[in-house]
PDB file of C-alpha atoms and ligand atoms in Angstrom:
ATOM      1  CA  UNK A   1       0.000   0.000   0.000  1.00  0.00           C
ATOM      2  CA  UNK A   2       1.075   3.073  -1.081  1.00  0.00           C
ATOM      3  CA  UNK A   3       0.592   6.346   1.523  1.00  0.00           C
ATOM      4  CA  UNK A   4      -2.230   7.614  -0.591  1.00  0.00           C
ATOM      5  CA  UNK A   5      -3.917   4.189   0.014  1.00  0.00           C
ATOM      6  CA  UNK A   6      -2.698   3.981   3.784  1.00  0.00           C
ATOM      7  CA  UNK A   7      -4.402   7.177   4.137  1.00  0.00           C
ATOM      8  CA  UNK A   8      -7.774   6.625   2.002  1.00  0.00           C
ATOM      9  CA  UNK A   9      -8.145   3.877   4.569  1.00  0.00           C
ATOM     10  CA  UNK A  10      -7.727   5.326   7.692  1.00  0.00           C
ATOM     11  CA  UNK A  11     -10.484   8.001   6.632  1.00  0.00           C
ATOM     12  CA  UNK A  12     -12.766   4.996   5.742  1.00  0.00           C
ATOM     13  CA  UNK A  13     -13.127   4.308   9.341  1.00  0.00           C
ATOM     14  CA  UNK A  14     -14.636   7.908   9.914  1.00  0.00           C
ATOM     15  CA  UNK A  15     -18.508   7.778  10.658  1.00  0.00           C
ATOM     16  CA  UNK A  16     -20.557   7.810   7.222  1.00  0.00           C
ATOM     17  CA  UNK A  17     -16.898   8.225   5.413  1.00  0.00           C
ATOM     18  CA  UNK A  18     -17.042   5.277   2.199  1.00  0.00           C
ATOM     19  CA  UNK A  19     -14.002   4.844  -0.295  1.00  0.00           C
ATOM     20  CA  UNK A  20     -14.870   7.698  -2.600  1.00  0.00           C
ATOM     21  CA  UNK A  21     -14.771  10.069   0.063  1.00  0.00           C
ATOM     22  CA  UNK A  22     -11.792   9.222   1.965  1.00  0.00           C
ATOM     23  CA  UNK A  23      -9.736   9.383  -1.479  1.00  0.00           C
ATOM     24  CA  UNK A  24     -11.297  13.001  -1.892  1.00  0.00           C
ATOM     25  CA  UNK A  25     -10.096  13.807   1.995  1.00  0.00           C
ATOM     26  CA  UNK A  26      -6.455  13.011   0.644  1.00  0.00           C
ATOM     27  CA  UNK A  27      -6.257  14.572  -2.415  1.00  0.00           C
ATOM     28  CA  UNK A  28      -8.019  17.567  -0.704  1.00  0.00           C
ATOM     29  CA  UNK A  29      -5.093  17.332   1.881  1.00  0.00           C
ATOM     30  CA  UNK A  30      -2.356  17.191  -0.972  1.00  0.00           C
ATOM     31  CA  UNK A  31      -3.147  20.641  -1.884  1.00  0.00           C
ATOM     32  CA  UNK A  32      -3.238  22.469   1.297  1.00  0.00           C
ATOM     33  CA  UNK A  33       0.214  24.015   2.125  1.00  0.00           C
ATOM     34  CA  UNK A  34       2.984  22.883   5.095  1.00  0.00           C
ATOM     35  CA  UNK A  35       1.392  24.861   7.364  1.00  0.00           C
ATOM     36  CA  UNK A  36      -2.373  23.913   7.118  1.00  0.00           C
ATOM     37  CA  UNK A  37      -0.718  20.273   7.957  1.00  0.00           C
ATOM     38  CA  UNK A  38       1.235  21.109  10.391  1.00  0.00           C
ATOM     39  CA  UNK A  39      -1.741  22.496  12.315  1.00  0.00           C
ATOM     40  CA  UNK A  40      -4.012  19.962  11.394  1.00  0.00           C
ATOM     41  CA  UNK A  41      -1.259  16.625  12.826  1.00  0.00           C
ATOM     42  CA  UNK A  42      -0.734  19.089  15.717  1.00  0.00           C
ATOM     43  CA  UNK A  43      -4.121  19.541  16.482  1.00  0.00           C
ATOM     44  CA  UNK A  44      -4.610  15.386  15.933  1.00  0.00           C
ATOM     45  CA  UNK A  45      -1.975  14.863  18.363  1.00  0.00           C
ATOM     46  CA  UNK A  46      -3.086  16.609  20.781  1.00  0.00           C
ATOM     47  CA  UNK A  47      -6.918  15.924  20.902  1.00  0.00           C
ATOM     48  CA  UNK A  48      -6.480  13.276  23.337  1.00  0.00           C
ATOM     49  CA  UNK A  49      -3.894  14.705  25.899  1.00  0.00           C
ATOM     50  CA  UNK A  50      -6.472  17.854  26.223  1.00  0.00           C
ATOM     51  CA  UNK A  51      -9.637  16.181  26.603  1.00  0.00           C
ATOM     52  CA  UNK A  52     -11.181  13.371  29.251  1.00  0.00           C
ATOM     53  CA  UNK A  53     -14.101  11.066  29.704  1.00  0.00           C
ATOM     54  CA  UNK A  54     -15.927  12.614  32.358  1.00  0.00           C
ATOM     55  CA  UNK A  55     -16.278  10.377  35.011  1.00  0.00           C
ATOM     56  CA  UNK A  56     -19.980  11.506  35.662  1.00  0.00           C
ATOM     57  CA  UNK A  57     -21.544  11.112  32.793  1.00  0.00           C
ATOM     58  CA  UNK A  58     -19.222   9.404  29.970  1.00  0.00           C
ATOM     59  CA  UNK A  59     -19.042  12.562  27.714  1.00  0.00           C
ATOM     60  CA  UNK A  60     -16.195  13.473  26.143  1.00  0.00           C
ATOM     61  CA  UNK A  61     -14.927  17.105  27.654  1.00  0.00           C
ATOM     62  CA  UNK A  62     -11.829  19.363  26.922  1.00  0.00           C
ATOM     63  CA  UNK A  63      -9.452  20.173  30.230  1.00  0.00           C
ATOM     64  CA  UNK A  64      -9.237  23.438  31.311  1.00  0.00           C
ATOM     65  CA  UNK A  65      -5.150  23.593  31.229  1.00  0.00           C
ATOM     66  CA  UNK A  66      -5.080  24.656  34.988  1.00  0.00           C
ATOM     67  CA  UNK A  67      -7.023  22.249  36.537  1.00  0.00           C
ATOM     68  CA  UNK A  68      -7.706  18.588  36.213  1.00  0.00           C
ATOM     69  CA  UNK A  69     -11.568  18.224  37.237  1.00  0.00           C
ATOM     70  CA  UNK A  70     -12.837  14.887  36.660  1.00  0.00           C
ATOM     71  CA  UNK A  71     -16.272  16.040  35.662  1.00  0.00           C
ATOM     72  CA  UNK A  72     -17.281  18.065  32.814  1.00  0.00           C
ATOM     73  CA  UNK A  73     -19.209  21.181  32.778  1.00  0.00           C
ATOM     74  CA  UNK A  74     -22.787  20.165  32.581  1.00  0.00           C
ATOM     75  CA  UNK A  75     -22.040  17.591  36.026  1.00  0.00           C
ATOM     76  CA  UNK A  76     -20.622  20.233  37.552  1.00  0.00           C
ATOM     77  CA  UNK A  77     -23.134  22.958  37.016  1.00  0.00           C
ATOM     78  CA  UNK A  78     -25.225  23.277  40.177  1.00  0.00           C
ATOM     79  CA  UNK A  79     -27.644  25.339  38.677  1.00  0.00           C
ATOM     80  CA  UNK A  80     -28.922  22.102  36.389  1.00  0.00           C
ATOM     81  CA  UNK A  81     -32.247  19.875  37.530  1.00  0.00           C
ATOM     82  CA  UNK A  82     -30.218  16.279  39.454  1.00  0.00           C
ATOM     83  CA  UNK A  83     -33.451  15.020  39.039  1.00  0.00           C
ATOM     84  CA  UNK A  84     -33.089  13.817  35.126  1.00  0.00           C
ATOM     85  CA  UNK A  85     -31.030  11.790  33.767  1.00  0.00           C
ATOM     86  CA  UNK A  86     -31.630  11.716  30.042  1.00  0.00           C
ATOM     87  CA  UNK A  87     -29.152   8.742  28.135  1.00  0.00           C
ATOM     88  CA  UNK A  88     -28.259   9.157  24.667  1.00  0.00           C
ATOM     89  CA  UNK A  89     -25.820   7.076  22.243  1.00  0.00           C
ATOM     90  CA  UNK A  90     -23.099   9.514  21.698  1.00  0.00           C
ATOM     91  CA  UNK A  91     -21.367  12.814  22.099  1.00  0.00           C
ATOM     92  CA  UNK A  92     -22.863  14.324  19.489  1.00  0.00           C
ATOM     93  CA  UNK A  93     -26.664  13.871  20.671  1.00  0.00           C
ATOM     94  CA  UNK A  94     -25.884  15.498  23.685  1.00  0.00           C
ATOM     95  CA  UNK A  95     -24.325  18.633  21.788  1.00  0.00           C
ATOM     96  CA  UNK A  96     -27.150  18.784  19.575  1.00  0.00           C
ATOM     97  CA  UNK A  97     -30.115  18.761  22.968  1.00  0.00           C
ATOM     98  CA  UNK A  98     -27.480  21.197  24.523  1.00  0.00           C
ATOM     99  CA  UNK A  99     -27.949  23.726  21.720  1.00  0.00           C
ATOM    100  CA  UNK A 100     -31.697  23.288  20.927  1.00  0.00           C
ATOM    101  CA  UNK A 101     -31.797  24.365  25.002  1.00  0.00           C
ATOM    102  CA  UNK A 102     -34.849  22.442  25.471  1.00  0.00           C
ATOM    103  CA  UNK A 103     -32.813  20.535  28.282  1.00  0.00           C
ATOM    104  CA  UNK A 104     -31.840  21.605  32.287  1.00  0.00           C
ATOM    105  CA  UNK A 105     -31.094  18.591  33.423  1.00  0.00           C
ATOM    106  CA  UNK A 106     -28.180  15.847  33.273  1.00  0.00           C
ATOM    107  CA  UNK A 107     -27.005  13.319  30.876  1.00  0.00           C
ATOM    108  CA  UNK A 108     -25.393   9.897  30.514  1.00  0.00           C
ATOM    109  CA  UNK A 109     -23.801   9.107  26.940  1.00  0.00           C
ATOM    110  CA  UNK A 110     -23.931   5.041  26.618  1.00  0.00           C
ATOM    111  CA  UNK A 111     -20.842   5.147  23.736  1.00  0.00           C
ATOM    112  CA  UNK A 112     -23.123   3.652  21.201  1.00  0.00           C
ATOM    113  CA  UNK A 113     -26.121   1.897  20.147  1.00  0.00           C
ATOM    114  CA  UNK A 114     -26.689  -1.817  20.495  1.00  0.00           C
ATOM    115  CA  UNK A 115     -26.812  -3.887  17.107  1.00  0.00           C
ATOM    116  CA  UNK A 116     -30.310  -6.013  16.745  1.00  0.00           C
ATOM    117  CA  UNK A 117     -29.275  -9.917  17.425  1.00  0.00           C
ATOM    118  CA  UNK A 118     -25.683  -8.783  19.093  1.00  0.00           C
ATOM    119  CA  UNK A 119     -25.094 -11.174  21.308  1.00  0.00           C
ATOM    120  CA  UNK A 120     -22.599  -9.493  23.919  1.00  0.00           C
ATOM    121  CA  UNK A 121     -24.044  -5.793  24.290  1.00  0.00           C
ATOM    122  CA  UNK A 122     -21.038  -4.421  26.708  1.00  0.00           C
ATOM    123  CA  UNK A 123     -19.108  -4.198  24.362  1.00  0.00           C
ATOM    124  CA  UNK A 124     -21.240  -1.541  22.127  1.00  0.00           C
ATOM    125  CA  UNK A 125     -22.964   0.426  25.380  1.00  0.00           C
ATOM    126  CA  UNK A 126     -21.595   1.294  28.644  1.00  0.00           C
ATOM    127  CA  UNK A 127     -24.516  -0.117  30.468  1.00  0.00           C
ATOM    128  CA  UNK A 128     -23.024  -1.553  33.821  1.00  0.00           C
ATOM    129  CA  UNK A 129     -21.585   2.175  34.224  1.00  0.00           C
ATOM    130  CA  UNK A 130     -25.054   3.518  33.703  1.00  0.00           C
ATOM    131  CA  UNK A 131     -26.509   0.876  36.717  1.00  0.00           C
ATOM    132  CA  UNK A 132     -23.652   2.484  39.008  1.00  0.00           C
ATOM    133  CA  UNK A 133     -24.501   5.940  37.549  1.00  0.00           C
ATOM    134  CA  UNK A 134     -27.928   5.412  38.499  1.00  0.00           C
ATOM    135  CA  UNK A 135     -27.532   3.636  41.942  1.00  0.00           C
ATOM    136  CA  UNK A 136     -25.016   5.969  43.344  1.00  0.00           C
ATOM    137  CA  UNK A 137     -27.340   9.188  42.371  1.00  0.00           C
ATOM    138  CA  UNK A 138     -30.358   8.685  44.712  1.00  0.00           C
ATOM    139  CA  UNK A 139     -31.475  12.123  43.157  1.00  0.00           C
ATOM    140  CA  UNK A 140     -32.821  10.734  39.955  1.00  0.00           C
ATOM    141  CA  UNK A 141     -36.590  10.513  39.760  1.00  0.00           C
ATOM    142  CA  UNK A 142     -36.696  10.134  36.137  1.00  0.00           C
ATOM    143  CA  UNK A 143     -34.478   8.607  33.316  1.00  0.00           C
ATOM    144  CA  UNK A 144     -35.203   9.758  29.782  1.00  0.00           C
ATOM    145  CA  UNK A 145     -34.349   7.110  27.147  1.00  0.00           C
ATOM    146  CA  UNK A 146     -33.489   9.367  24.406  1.00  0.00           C
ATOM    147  CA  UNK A 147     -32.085   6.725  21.183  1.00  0.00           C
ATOM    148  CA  UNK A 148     -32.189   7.107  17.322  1.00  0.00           C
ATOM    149  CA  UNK A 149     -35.642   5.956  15.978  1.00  0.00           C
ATOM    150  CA  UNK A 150     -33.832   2.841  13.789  1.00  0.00           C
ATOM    151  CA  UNK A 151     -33.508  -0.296  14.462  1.00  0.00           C
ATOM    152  CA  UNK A 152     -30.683  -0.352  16.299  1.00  0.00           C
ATOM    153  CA  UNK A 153     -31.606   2.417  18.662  1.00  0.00           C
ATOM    154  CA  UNK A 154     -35.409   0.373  19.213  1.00  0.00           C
ATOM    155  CA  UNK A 155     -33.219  -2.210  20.278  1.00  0.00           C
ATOM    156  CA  UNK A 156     -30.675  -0.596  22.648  1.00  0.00           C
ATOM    157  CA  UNK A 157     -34.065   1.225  24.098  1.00  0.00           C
ATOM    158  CA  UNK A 158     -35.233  -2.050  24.794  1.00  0.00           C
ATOM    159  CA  UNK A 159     -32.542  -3.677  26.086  1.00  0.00           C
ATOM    160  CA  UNK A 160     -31.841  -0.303  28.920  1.00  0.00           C
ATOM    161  CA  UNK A 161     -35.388  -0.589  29.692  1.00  0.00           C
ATOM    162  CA  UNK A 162     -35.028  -3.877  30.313  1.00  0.00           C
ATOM    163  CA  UNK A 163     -31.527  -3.560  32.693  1.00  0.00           C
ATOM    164  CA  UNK A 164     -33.193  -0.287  34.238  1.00  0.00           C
ATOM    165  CA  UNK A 165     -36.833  -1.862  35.339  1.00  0.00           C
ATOM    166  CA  UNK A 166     -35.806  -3.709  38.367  1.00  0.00           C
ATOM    167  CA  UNK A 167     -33.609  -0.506  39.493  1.00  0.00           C
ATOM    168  CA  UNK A 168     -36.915   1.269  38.688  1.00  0.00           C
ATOM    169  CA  UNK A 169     -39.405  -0.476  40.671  1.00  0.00           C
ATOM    170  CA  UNK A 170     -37.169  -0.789  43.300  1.00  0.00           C
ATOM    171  CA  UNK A 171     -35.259   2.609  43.266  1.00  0.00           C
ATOM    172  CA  UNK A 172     -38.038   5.143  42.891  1.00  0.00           C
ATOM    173  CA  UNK A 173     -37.417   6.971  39.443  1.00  0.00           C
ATOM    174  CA  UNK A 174     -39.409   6.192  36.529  1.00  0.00           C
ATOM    175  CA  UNK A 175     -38.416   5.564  32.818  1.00  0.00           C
ATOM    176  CA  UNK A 176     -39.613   7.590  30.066  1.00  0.00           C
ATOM    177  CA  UNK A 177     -39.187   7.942  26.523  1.00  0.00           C
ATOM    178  CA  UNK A 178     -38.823  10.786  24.118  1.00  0.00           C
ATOM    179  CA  UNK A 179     -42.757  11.474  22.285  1.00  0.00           C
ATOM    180  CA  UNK A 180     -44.148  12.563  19.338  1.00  0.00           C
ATOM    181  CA  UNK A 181     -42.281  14.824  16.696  1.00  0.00           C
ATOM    182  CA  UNK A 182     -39.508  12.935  15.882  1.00  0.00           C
ATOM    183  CA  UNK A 183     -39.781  10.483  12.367  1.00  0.00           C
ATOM    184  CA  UNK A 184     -38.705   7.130  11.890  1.00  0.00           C
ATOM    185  CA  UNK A 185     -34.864   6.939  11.192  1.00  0.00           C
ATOM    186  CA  UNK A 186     -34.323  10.035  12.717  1.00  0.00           C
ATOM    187  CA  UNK A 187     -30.310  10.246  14.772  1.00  0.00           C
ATOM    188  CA  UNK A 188     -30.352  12.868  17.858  1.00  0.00           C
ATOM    189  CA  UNK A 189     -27.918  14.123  16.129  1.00  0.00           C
ATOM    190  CA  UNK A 190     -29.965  16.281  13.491  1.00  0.00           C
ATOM    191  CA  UNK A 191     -33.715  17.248  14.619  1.00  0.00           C
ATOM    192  CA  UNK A 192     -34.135  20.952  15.144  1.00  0.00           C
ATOM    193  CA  UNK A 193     -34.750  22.658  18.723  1.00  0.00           C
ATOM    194  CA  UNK A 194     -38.213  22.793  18.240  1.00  0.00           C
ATOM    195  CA  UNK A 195     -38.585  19.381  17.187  1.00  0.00           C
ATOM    196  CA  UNK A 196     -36.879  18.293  20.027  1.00  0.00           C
ATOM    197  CA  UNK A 197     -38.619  20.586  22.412  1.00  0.00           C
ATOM    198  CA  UNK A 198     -41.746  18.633  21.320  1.00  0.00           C
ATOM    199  CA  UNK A 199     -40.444  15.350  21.372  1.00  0.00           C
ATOM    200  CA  UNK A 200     -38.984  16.096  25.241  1.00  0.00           C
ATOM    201  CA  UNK A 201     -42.772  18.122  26.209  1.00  0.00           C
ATOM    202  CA  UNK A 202     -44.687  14.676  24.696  1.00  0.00           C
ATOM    203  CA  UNK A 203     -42.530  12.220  26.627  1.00  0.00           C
ATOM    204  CA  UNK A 204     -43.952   8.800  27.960  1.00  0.00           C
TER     205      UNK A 204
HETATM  206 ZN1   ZN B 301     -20.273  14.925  32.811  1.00  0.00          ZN
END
């Protein structure tokens, strides 16, 4: 393999990236000057000595270079409701509820979503975290199940309602789900705030 190749396949493994596209990515890169790659392996190199899993909630968060808090923002922000927990697949759900501001209260991000017939779910979905997440935050009253409306996200709502019910009944929160507004196929990732302000108000 050639380094054009090398390269083509690394981008491959990007989210929603095919062939085609990660060829384009390097031939795009081939004409940007020393500089503009410089920055751009810097900035590559650096993304994960600057940034943390927050031990709360599983996002990923960027360190503030003079301290080294544990938590991210949102956990630490007293001024947010304790009494939601609203889970989501990745990252980049939370970002988009965050902007749509539809949202005061706290968040757990499972890593991913839970492929129909997959046979050994911990390793898609951080779902014994989420049972000490839950357990060791007596505030929660309710737990929003907030997943893509695809297959695979039907199936990892199923499979956290079904680790989360015996928690529930004993525990004292209850277990809702995002409502009306959002259509079939639909990632967090893209519905507008109003759409999502809907979809939270309609919850079940
Ligand atoms: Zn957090």
């Amino acid at each position: 393999m050639n380094i054009i190749e090398k390269l083509t396949e690394y981008f491959t493994h990007f989210p929603g990236i095919g062939p085609r596209q990660a060829r384009r990515f390097v031939y795009f890169l081939l004409t940007r000057n020393k500089e503009y790659l410089n920055n751009l392996s810097r900035l590559i190199e650096e993304l994960k000595s600057e940034s943390s899993v927050c031990n709360t909630c599983h996002r990923f968060f960027v360190q503030n270079s003079n301290t080294s808090a544990k938590s991210c923002g949102i956990c630490n922000d007293a001024s947010r409701n304790t009494s939601t927990c609203m889970v989501v697949e990745r990252d980049a759900d939370l970002e988009n509820i965050e902007r749509s501001g539809t949202y005061d209260g706290r968040y757990f991000v499972l890593g991913g979503r839970l492929p129909v017939l997959e046979k050994n779910p911990e390793r898609f979905v951080k779902s014994r975290e989420l049972i000490k997440h839950i357990k060791k935050n007596s505030d929660i009253k309710e737990v929003i199940l907030a997943f893509s409306l695809n297959p695979d996200g039907e199936h990892t709502h199923e499979y956290i309602h079904e680790i989360l019910r015996p928690l529930s009944e004993s525990g004292g929160f209850s277990i809702t789900s995002l409502g009306r507004g959002l259509s079939t196929g639909t990632e967090l990732e893209y519905p507008d705030g109003e759409t999502l302000k809907n979809a939270l108000q309609n919850r079940h």
